[in-house]
Structures are given as structure tokens and as C-alpha cells.
XYZ file of C-alpha atoms in Angstrom:
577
model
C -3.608 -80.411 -12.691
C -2.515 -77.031 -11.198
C 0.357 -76.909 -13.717
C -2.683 -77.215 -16.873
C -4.624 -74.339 -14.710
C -1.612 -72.597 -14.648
C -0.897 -72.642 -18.286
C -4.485 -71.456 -19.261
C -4.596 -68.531 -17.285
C -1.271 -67.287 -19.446
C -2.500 -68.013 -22.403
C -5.806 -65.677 -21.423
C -3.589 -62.894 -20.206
C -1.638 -62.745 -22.549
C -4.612 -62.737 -25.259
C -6.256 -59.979 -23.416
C -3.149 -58.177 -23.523
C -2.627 -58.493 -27.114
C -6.414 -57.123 -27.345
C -5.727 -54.446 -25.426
C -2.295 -53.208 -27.374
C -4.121 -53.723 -30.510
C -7.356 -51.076 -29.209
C -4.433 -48.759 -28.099
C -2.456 -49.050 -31.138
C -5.741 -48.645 -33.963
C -6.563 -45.630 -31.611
C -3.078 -44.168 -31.820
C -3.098 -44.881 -35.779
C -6.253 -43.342 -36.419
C -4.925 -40.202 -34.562
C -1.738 -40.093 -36.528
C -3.618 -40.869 -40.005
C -5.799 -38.312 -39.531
C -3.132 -35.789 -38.692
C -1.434 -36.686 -41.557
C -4.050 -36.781 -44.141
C -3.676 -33.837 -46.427
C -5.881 -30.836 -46.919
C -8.753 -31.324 -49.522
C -9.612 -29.220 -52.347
C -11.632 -26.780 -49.674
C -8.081 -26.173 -47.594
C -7.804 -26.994 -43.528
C -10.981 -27.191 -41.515
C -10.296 -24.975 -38.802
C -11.641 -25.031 -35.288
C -10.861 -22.562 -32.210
C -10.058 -23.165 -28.464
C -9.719 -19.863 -26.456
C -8.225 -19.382 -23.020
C -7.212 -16.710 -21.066
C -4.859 -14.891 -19.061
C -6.372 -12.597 -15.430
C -4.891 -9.686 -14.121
C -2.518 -9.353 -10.895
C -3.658 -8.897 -7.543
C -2.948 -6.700 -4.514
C -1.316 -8.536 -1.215
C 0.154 -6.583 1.082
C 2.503 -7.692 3.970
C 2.586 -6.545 7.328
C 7.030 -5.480 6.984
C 7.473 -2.038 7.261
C 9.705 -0.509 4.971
C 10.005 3.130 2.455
C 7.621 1.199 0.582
C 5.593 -0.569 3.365
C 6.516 -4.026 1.304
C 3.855 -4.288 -1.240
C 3.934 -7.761 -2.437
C 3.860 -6.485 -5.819
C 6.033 -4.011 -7.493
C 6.579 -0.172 -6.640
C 7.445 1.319 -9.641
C 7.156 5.057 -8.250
C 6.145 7.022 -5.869
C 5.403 10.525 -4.896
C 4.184 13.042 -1.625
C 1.433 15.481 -2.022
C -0.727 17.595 0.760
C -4.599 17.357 0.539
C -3.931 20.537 1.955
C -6.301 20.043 5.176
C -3.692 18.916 7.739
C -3.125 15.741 5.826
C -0.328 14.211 3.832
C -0.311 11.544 1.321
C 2.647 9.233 0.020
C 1.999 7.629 -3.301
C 3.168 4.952 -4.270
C 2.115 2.346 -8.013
C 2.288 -0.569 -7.185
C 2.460 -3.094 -10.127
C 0.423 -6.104 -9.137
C 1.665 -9.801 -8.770
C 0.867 -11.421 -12.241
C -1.691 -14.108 -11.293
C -0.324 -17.497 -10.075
C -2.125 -19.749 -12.392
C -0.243 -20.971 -15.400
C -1.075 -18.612 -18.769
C -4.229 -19.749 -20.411
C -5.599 -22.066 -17.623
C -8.467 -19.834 -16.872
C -11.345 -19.928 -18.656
C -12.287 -16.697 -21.096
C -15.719 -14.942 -19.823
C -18.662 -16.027 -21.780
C -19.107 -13.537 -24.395
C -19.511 -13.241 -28.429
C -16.034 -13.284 -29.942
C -15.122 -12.355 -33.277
C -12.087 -14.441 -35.003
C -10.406 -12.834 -38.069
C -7.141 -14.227 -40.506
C -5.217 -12.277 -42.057
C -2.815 -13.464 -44.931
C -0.276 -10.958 -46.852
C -2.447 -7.735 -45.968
C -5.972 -9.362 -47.079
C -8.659 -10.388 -45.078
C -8.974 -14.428 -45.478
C -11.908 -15.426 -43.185
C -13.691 -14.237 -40.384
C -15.904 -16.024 -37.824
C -18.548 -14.967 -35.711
C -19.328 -17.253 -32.678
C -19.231 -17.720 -28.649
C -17.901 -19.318 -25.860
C -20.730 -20.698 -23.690
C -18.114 -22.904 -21.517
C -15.060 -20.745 -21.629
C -13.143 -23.253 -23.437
C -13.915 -23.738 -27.068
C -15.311 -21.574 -29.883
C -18.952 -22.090 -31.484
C -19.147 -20.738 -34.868
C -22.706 -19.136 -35.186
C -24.821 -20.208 -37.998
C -24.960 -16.721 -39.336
C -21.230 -16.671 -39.101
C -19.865 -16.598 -42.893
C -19.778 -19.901 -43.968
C -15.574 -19.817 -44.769
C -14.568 -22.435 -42.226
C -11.380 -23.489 -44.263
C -8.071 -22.097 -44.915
C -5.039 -23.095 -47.083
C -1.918 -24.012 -45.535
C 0.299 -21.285 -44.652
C 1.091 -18.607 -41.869
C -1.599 -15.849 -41.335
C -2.072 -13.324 -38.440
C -5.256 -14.126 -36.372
C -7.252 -11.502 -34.315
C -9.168 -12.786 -31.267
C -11.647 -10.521 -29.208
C -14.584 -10.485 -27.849
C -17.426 -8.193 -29.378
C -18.622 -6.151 -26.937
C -15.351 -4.686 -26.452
C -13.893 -4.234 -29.829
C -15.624 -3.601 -33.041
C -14.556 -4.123 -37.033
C -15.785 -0.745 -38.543
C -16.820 -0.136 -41.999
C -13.525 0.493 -42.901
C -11.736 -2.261 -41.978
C -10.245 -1.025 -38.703
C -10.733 -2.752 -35.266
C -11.435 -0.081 -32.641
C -12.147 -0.180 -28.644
C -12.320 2.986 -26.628
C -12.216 4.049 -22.354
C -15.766 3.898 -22.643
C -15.956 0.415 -22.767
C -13.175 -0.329 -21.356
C -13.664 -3.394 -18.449
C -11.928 -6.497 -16.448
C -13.619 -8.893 -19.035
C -12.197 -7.435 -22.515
C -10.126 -9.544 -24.290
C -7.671 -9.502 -27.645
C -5.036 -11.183 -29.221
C -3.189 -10.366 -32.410
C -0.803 -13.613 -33.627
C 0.729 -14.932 -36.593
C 0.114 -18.480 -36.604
C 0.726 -21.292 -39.349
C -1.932 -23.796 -40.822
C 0.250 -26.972 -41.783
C -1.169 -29.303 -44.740
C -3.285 -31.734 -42.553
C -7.392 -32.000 -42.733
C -7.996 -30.881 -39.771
C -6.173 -28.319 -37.455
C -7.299 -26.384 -33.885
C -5.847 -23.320 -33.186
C -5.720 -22.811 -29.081
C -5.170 -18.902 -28.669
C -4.707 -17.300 -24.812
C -6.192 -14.333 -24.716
C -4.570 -11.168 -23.029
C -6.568 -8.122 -21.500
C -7.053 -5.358 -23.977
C -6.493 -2.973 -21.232
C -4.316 -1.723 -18.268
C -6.452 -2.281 -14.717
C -5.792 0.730 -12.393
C -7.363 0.289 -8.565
C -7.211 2.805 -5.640
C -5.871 2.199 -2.223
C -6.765 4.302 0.855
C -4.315 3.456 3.338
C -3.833 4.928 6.946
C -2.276 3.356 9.999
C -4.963 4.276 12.895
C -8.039 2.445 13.440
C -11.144 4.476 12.633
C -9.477 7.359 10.621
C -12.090 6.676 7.383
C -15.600 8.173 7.580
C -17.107 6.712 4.464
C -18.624 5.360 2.622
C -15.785 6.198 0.157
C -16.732 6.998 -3.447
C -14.387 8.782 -6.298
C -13.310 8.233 -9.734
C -10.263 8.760 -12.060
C -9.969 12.158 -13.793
C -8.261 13.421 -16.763
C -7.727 16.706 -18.733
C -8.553 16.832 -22.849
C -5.485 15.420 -25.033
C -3.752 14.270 -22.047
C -4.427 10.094 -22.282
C -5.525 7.964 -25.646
C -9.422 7.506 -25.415
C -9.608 5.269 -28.422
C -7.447 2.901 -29.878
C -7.430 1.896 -33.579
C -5.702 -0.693 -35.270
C -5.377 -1.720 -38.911
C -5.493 -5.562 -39.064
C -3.833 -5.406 -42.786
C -0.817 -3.912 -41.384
C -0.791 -4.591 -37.782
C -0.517 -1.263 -36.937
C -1.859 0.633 -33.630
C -3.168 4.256 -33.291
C -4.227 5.947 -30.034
C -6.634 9.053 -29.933
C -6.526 11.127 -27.310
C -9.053 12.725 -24.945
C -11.409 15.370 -26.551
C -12.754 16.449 -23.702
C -11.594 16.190 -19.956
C -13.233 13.409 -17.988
C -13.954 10.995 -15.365
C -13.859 6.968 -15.141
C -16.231 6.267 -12.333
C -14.449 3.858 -9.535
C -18.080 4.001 -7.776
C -17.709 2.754 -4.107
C -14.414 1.374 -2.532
C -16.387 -1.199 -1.209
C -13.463 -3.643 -0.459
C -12.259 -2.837 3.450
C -10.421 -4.298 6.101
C -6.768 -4.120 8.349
C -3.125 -5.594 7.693
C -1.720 -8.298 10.356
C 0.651 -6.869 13.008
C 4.100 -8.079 12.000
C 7.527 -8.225 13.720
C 10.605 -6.060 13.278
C 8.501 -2.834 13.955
C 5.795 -3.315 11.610
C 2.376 -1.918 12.620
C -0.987 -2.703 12.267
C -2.489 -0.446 8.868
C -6.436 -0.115 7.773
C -7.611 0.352 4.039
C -10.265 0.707 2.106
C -10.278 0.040 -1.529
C -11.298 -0.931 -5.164
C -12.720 -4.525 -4.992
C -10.253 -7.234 -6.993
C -13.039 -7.650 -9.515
C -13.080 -3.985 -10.592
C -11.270 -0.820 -11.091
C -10.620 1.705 -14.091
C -9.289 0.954 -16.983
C -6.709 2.386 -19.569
C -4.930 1.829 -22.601
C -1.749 1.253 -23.229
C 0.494 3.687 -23.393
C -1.750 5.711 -20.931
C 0.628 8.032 -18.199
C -0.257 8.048 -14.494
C 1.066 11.145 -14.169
C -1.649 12.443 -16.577
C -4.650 10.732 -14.186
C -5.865 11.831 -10.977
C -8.029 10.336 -7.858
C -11.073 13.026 -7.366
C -13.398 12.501 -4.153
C -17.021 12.417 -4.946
C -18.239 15.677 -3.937
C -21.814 13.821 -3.248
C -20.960 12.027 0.306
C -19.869 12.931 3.783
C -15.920 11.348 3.564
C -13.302 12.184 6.251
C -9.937 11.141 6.694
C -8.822 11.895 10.811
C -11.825 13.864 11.130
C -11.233 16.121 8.304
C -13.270 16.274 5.333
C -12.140 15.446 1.892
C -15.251 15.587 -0.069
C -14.490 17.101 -4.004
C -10.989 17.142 -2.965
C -8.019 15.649 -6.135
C -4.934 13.535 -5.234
C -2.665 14.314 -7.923
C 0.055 11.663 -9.193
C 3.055 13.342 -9.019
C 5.006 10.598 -9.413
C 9.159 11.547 -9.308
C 9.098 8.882 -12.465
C 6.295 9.162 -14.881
C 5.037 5.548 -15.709
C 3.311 4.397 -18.682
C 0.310 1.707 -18.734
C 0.537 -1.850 -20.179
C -1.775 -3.906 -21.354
C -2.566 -6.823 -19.353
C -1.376 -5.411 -16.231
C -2.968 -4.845 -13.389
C -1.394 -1.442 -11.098
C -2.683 -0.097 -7.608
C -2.770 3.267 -6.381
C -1.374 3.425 -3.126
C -2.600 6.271 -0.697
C -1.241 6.382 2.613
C -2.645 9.198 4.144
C -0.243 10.771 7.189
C -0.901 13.440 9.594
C 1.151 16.718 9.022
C 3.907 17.223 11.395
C 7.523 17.243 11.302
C 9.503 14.057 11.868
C 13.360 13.297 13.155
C 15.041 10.850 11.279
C 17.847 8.533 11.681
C 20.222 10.029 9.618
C 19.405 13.808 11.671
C 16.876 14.838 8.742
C 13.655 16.108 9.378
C 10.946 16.168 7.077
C 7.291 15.346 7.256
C 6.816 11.278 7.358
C 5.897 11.005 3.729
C 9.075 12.427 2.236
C 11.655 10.829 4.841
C 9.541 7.377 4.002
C 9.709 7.684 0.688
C 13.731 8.296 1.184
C 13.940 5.025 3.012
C 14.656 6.889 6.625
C 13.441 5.229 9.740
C 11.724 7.772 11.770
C 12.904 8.184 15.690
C 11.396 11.462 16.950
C 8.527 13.787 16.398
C 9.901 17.441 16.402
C 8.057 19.397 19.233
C 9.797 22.703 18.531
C 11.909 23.490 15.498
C 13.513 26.779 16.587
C 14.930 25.194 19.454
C 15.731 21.892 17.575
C 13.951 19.511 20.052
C 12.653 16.054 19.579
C 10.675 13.799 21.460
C 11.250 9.970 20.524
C 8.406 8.009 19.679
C 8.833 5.161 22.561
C 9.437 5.014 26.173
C 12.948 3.951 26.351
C 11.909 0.644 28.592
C 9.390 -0.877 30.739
C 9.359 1.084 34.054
C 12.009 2.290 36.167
C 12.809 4.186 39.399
C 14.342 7.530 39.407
C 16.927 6.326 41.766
C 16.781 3.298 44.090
C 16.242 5.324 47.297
C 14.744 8.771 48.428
C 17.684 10.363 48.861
C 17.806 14.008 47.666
C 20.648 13.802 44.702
C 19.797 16.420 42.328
C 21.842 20.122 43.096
C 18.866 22.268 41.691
C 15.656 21.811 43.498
C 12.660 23.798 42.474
C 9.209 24.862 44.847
C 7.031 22.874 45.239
C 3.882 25.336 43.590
C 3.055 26.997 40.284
C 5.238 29.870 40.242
C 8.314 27.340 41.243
C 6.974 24.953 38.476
C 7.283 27.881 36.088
C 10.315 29.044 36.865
C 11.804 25.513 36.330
C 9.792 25.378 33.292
C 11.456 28.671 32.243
C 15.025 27.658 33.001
C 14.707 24.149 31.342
C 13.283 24.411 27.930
C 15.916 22.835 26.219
C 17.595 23.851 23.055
C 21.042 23.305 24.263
C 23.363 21.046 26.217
C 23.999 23.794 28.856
C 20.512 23.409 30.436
C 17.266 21.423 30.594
C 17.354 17.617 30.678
C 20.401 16.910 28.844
C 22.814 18.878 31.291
C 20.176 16.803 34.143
C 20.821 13.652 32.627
C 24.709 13.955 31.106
C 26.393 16.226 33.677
C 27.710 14.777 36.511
C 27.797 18.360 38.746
C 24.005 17.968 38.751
C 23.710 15.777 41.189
C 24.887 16.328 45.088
C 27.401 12.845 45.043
C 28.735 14.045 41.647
C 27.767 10.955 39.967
C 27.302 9.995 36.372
C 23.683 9.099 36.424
C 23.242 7.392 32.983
C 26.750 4.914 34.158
C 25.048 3.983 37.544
C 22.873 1.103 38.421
C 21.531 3.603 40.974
C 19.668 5.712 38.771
C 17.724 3.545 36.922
C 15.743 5.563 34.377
C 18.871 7.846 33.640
C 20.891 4.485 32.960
C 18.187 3.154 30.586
C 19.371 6.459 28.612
C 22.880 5.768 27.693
C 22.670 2.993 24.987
C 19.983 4.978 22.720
C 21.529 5.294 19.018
C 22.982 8.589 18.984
C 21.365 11.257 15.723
C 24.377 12.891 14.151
C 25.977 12.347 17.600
C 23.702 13.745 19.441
C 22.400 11.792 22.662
C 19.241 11.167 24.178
C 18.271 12.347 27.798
C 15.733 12.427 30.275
C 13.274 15.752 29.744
C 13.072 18.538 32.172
C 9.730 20.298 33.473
C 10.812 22.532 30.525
C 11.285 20.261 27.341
C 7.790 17.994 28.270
C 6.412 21.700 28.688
C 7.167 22.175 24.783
C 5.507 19.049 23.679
C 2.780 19.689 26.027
C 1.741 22.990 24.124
C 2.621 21.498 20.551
C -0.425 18.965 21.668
C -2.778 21.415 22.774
C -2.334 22.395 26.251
C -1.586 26.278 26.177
C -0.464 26.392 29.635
C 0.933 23.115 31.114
C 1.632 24.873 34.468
C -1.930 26.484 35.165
C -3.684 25.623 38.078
C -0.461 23.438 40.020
C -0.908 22.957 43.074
C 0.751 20.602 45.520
C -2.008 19.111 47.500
C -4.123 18.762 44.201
C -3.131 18.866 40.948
C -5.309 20.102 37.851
C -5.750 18.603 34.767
C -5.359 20.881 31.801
C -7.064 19.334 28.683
C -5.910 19.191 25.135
C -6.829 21.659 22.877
C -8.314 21.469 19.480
C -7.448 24.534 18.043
C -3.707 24.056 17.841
C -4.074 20.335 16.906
C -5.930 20.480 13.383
C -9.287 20.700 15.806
C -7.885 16.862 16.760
C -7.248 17.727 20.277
C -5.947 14.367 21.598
C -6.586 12.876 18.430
C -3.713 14.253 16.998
C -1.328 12.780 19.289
C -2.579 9.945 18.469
C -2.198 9.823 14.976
C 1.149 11.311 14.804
C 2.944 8.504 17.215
C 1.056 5.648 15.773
C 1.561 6.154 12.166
C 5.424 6.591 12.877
C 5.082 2.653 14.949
C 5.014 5.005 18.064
C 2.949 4.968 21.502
C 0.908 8.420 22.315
C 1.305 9.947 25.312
C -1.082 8.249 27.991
C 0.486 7.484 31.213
C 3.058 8.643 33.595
C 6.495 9.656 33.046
C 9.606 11.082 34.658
C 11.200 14.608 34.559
C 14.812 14.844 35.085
C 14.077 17.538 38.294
C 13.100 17.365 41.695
C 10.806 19.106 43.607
C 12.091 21.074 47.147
C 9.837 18.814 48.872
C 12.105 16.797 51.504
C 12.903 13.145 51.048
C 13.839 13.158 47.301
C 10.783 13.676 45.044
C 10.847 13.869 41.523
C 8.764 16.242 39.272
C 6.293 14.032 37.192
C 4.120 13.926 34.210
C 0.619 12.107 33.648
C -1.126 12.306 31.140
C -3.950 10.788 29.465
C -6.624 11.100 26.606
C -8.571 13.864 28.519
C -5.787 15.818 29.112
C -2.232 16.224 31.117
C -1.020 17.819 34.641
C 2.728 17.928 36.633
C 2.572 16.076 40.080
C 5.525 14.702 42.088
C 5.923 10.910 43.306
C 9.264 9.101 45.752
C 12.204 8.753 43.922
C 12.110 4.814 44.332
C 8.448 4.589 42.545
C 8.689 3.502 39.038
C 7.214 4.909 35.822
C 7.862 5.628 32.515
C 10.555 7.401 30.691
C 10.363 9.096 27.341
C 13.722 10.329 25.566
C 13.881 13.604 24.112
C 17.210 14.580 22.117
C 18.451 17.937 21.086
C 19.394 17.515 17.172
């Protein structure tokens, strides 16, 4: 009895299955039949699918680097002053193309125009929309040619309200209406004898996107809102573009007049992640993803400019840059493609002279754009002095006891503090810090300070890189004297006394009316640490009981004091170069 169940249910599986094959297989047949059914007497019936493909995007890591590691491309770059104190590097950046495979996003919902072109004649054209993205709807007062006879034709694909067929047979677009959503494809294609056939085109953008970074690496250096726009002079980039569908061929018309692209407000805002191996922390404000200027092909950057809006109240570290141009002087010119997307890069610096690795000094922006690493900000440039950007270490004693060991000594009031300031201002190896630091007759037990455990913040000294073998060493009263002045203090030594010191506050008229500020901004867009704490001098005081000469300083201002040779603080490296 199970064995007859048994046997029936086979018998109805395998009739359902034969069912089933034979559905698949009329389905499959009536596909292929169709496909292979000739063309009537009218031709093919033709219908349209229509994708597109986006632009790139802007990501930006957090790695430092000449180029500060845009994810996409930098294809050139270039340094320019604002002239108001502040420098900009620029850099193109050529965005990532999109992730998404070509023609998987939908085309914006627009009219499109659809024309086929076969041996130089016009063969059809259709008028019609996209309402889902996806598929072309022939309007009804589209011509009523929906057929063409086999063969290869070239098809144009764009969408009306950014390209127009003239009177005389010529497609033409123009700056003026140029946008994110304009779309265009020229093909050749071929119709094979069948019935029915759907031509699938991918769209491309009929323009080149341009966007505008503002790029800084302090917190709070914009005053916006931001507003600007992209100028040009006459003849200098193609304003219209015209192309001959009967021959394929593409004519650009330049400027008449000069002009402006409106970017309206760089709305889009925020701050890059902190990052390891020295990267820092940067702030921008820009052109939203969804917008920008745009171009035509064959378009040269160098030939476009970023103008300020005259209109608003903008600053960039305080200073105002209302009406003012950055020019793209790029050191390679580079011309615009359609269907790419590029970002201006502004990183806005400071003025102020850097040292570099390699013993250069430049501004930041031109030893960036070299590829230098920057180690010192120059704080006099007759006398070749540097201060480095970091303390050298955590903190560390002077010397493990308060013993006197130093063989120059200096009084313990203004006019002593001035003398020492006098006779240690650097600019050589035969005085200041370096001979403090480096020569072992400077100290009463004729010891090599920077190779013993027993002078802690001279010893932290010793395995700092060289510059063009040059070494690092502890300031004097002298050298911190020089950066003290280059900061704003005019007089670092007024008003010393022992019993109470006086703080002397930072100027603004020497610092760009910064004061502090520009401190500030000069360290941290170099990955370096202002000046805002306390810090040894390589002298001593003729106070009794070994006390070393100090520094404090913070953002209100700066004053020399003393403290035991055992206490710890900070030590900052200058170098001679």
C-alpha cells in the first residue's frame, strides 16, 4: 500500500515538472521568435531606455602630506598671497568618479530629445520624457517616425532644457545653462533586422563640475557666511558650444564679454578627523555636493578665478577678504572634461617664514607644495634662527639637583636680564644657547650636558634630526627674547623684577593686528603647539642654590621668572640654520 502511494506521488511530480519546463520553454520561445522575426515593411520599432552616469565627489583624509591626501586626484597646484597677511596653496583636485556602476543611476526627470542620424541625414527624431528615470515616453506630439531600417546610425540623447536643435540644424548649449542635471550622448549604434529593438543609452554630463574649497587648519578662522563666484575675462573660456549632428563635429565660442558664474553660498561646512603620523585636525567650508559651476570642455583653470562677494562681512584669521580674487596660477595649466567633476582647493596659511627639513625656508605654502616637512618657524632671518614647532618631550628637570653648574651666572634684576639677553641672542655657535647646551666649558664640572642623565632637558636635545647638520639646543634669555618680539612683545625684559615678575602682553601691531592670535595660527597650521606654558632657558640666574632663568607664557601675554633646577617644565628647541 505505501509502495502504490509511493508510485503516485512520482508520477504527479514528475507531471508537474513537465508542466512547468513546458511554461518555461513556450516563454523562452516566444522571446527568441520574436527576436528573430524580421522587420516589416515600416522598418524596426524602436523604443528607448536612458540611464545615467553622476559626477565625482570630494573625500578628504585626515594624512598629511604636500598635498594633504585628497582622496581624489591633484592634478596641479599653485601659491598665491591674498595680499592681507594671508597665503593660499592651490591645489585641483580631480574628484573620485562615483562608485556606482555606469548607468545604474537613474537620469533626472526632464524632457529629452532623441535624434538618428544615418550617412549625414537626419532619419528620425523623438520628442518625449522620463517620468521614472528609466525609460523613454514618446510624446504624442512627438513626430510620428517610430521606425527605422536596419543599419548603424549615430544617436543624440539630451535633455531639452539644456541643449537645443536650432533652425539650422545645429545642437547648441551654452554657460548660461549650464547645471549638475544636463545630460548628452552622441553614439553610433546599429539596428539589426528584428521587429522590435530597445536601445539602452547612459547618459554622460554635458559639462565639467568645478566646486570651491576653503580650507584652513585652526578652528574658528572663517567669519562667514561665505559667498563668491567664478570669474572670467572676454575670449578667455568657450561660452557656447555648437555641434553639427551631420558631421559630428564640435565648435566652442568663446566669452564676449567678461563674467561671473554665481557659486552663491558655500553652505556645505564642517572639520576633518585627527589622524596619526602627524596629521592635524583642518576646518572647511565649501560648495555643497549637489552644486557648483559649470564649464565646458576644453575650458582652462588657469583662465577662471574665485572672486569674494563684495556684499558680506567675510574674514579669514580676522582679516577681511570681502571683493578680494584668488587667482589659479596653477604651475600646469589644466583643461576641463566633460563628465568630470574637479575641486578647488584653498588652504589658506598665515604669512611667515618656515624651516624645512632639507634647511630651506620658504613660507608654508611653497615648501608644502615642494613636499618638505616643516620643523621650525624662523624668528629672525638675519641671524638665521629657528624655533621648532614642538617641545622636544614631556617635562624635564634642568638638572637633577640644585647645584650651581653653569660658569656664567647673570643678576638676578632687569638690567642683569638684559645684559644676558644682549650677550645671548644667538646667531652663532660661539654664544647663546647652543655654546650653553653643546660646550662642555659652560658648565663648572666640565660636563657634556646633552650626554648626561644628569641634565635632563639638555639630554632630551641630542637625538633631534640635525638641518643641514646643524643641531638643536636649549635657548638662552637671548634667542626666546627674539621670538618673544617676532610675537608681539616689544620689550620682553620690561618691568623684571625678582620678587614679582610682570607680564608683558602681546602686541597686535607687529602680528598682522593678531596679537596672540598669530602665534596661534602659525604653530598649528605647521602640526605645531603655540607657546602657552613654561619653558627652560639654558642660563642661570646669580641667585644661590642653582636657579634657572625661565619662560611662561600664555595667551595674555609672556614674562622671565626663575624656578630650582630640579623642577620640571618644558623645553622648546631652537637651532641655528
Amino acid at each position: 500500500m505505501k509502495k502504490k502511494i509511493f508510485y503516485v506521488l512520482m508520477i504527479a511530480c514528475i507531471g508537474m515538472t513537465a508542466i512547468i519546463n513546458t511554461s518555461c520553454s513556450n516563454e523562452t520561445d516566444l522571446a527568441a521568435n520574436k527576436q528573430q522575426e524580421k522587420a516589416g515593411p515600416k522598418g524596426v520599432l524602436i523604443s528607448f531606455g536612458l540611464s545615467a552616469e553622476g559626477y565625482g565627489t570630494d573625500n578628504e583624509s585626515a594624512t598629511r602630506g604636500a598635498s594633504d591626501a585628497q582622496t581624489g586626484r591633484v592634478i596641479a597646484t599653485s601659491t598665491s598671497d591674498l595680499g592681507n597677511g594671508i597665503e593660499v596653496l592651490t591645489e585641483v583636485v580631480e574628484d573620485n568618479a562615483p562608485k556606482t556602476r555606469a548607468g545604474s543611476q537613474p537620469v533626472p526627470k526632464q524632457d529629452y530629445h532623441i535624434l538618428a542620424y544615418k550617412d549625414g541625414e537626419k532619419k528620425a527624431e523623438w520628442y518625449g520624457n522620463s517620468n521614472d528615470g528609466r525609460n523613454f515616453i514618446n510624446y504624442a506630439s512627438s513626430p510620428a517616425v517610430k521606425y527605422l531600417e536596419p543599419g548603424t546610425y549615430k544617436f543624440y540623447v539630451y535633455n531639452h532644457s539644456h541643449m537645443e536643435l536650432t533652425s539650422d540644424g545645429r545642437l547648441t548649449t551654452s554657460i548660461s545653462i549650464g547645471s549638475r542635471n544636463a545630460y548628452y550622448i552622441a553614439e553610433e549604434r546599429t539596428i539589426p533586422n528584428q521587429k522590435e529593438y530597445k536601445l539602452d543609452f547612459v547618459l554622460k554630463p554635458m559639462f565639467a563640475r568645478v566646486r570651491t574649497k576653503l580650507k584652513t587648519y585652526i578652528n574658528g578662522s572663517f567669519g562667514g557666511p561665505f559667498y563668491g563666484f567664478s570669474s572670467y575675462k572676454q575670449d578667455a573660456i568657450p561660452y557656447t558650444r555648437n555641434i553639427n549632428p551631420a558631421t559630428g563635429e564640435a565648435t566652442n565660442i568663446p566669452a564676449a564679454t567678461d563674467g561671473t558664474l554665481p557659486y552663491g553660498k558655500l553652505d556645505e561646512s564642517g572639520e576633518g578627523t585627527e589622524g596619526e603620523n602627524g596629521a592635524i585636525k583642518y576646518y572647511y567650508t565649501m560648495t555643497p555636493d549637489y552644486t557648483g559651476n559649470y564649464f565646458l570642455e576644453g575650458t582652462k583653470l588657469n583662465q577662471i578665478s574665485f572672486k569674494f562677494d563684495n556684499g558680506n562681512n567675510m574674514t579669514i584669521f580676522g582679516q577681511k577678504v570681502n571683493n578680494m580674487t584668488l587667482e589659479n596660477k596653477l604651475k600646469s595649466n589644466v583643461t576641463l572634461e566633460a563628465g568630470k567633476s574637479y575641486t578647488l582647493v584653498y588652504t589658506m596659511y598665515s604669512l611667515g617664514n618656515y624651516l624645512f627639513n632639507d634647511g630651506s625656508v620658504s613660507s608654508l605654502a611653497v615648501g608644502k607644495i615642494a613636499g618638505k616637512t616643516p620643523v621650525g618657524f624662523v624668528v629672525d632671518a638675519q641671524k638665521r634662527i629657528a624655533i621648532a614647532l614642538n617641545n622636544v618631550s614631556d617635562r624635564k628637570q634642568w638638572a637633577t639637583a640644585n647645584k650651581q653648574r653653569a660658569t656664567t651666572l647673570w643678576p638676578q634684576s632687569e638690567e642683569g636680564l638684559r645684559a644676558g639677553i644682549t650677550e645671548y641672542n644667538g646667531g652663532n655657535t660661539e654664544r647663546g644657547g647652543y655654546k650653553e647646551t653643546w660646550d662642555r666649558n659652560k658648565t663648572i664640572d666640565n660636563i657634556d650636558r646633552t650626554e648626561n642623565a644628569e641634565y635632563p632637558a639638555f639630554n632630551a636635545i641630542k637625538n633631534l634630526t640635525p638641518v643641514n647638520g646643524n643641531k638643536w639646543y636649549v635657548p638662552g634669555v637671548g634667542e626666546w627674547a627674539l621670538a618673544l618680539k617676532l610675537f608681539g612683545i616689544d620689550d620682553p625684559a620690561a618691568g623684571y623684577t625678582a620678587a614679582r615678575q610682570q607680564k608683558n602682553p602681546w602686541s597686535k601691531v607687529t602680528t598682522q593686528g593678531l596679537g596672540y592670535e598669530y602665534q596661534n595660527i602659525v604653530f598649528k597650521q605647521a602640526g605645531g603647539t603655540p607657546l602657552n606654558d613654561w619653558y627652560w632657558t639654558a642660563n642661570q640666574w646669580d641667585a644661590g642654590g642653582g636657579t634657572a632663568i625661565t619662560l611662561t607664557t600664555d595667551a595674555n601675554g609672556a614674562f622671565f621668572g626663575g624656578a630650582r633646577l630640579a623642577s620640571s617644565t618644558f623645553v622648546r628647541p631652537f637651532i641655528n640654520y
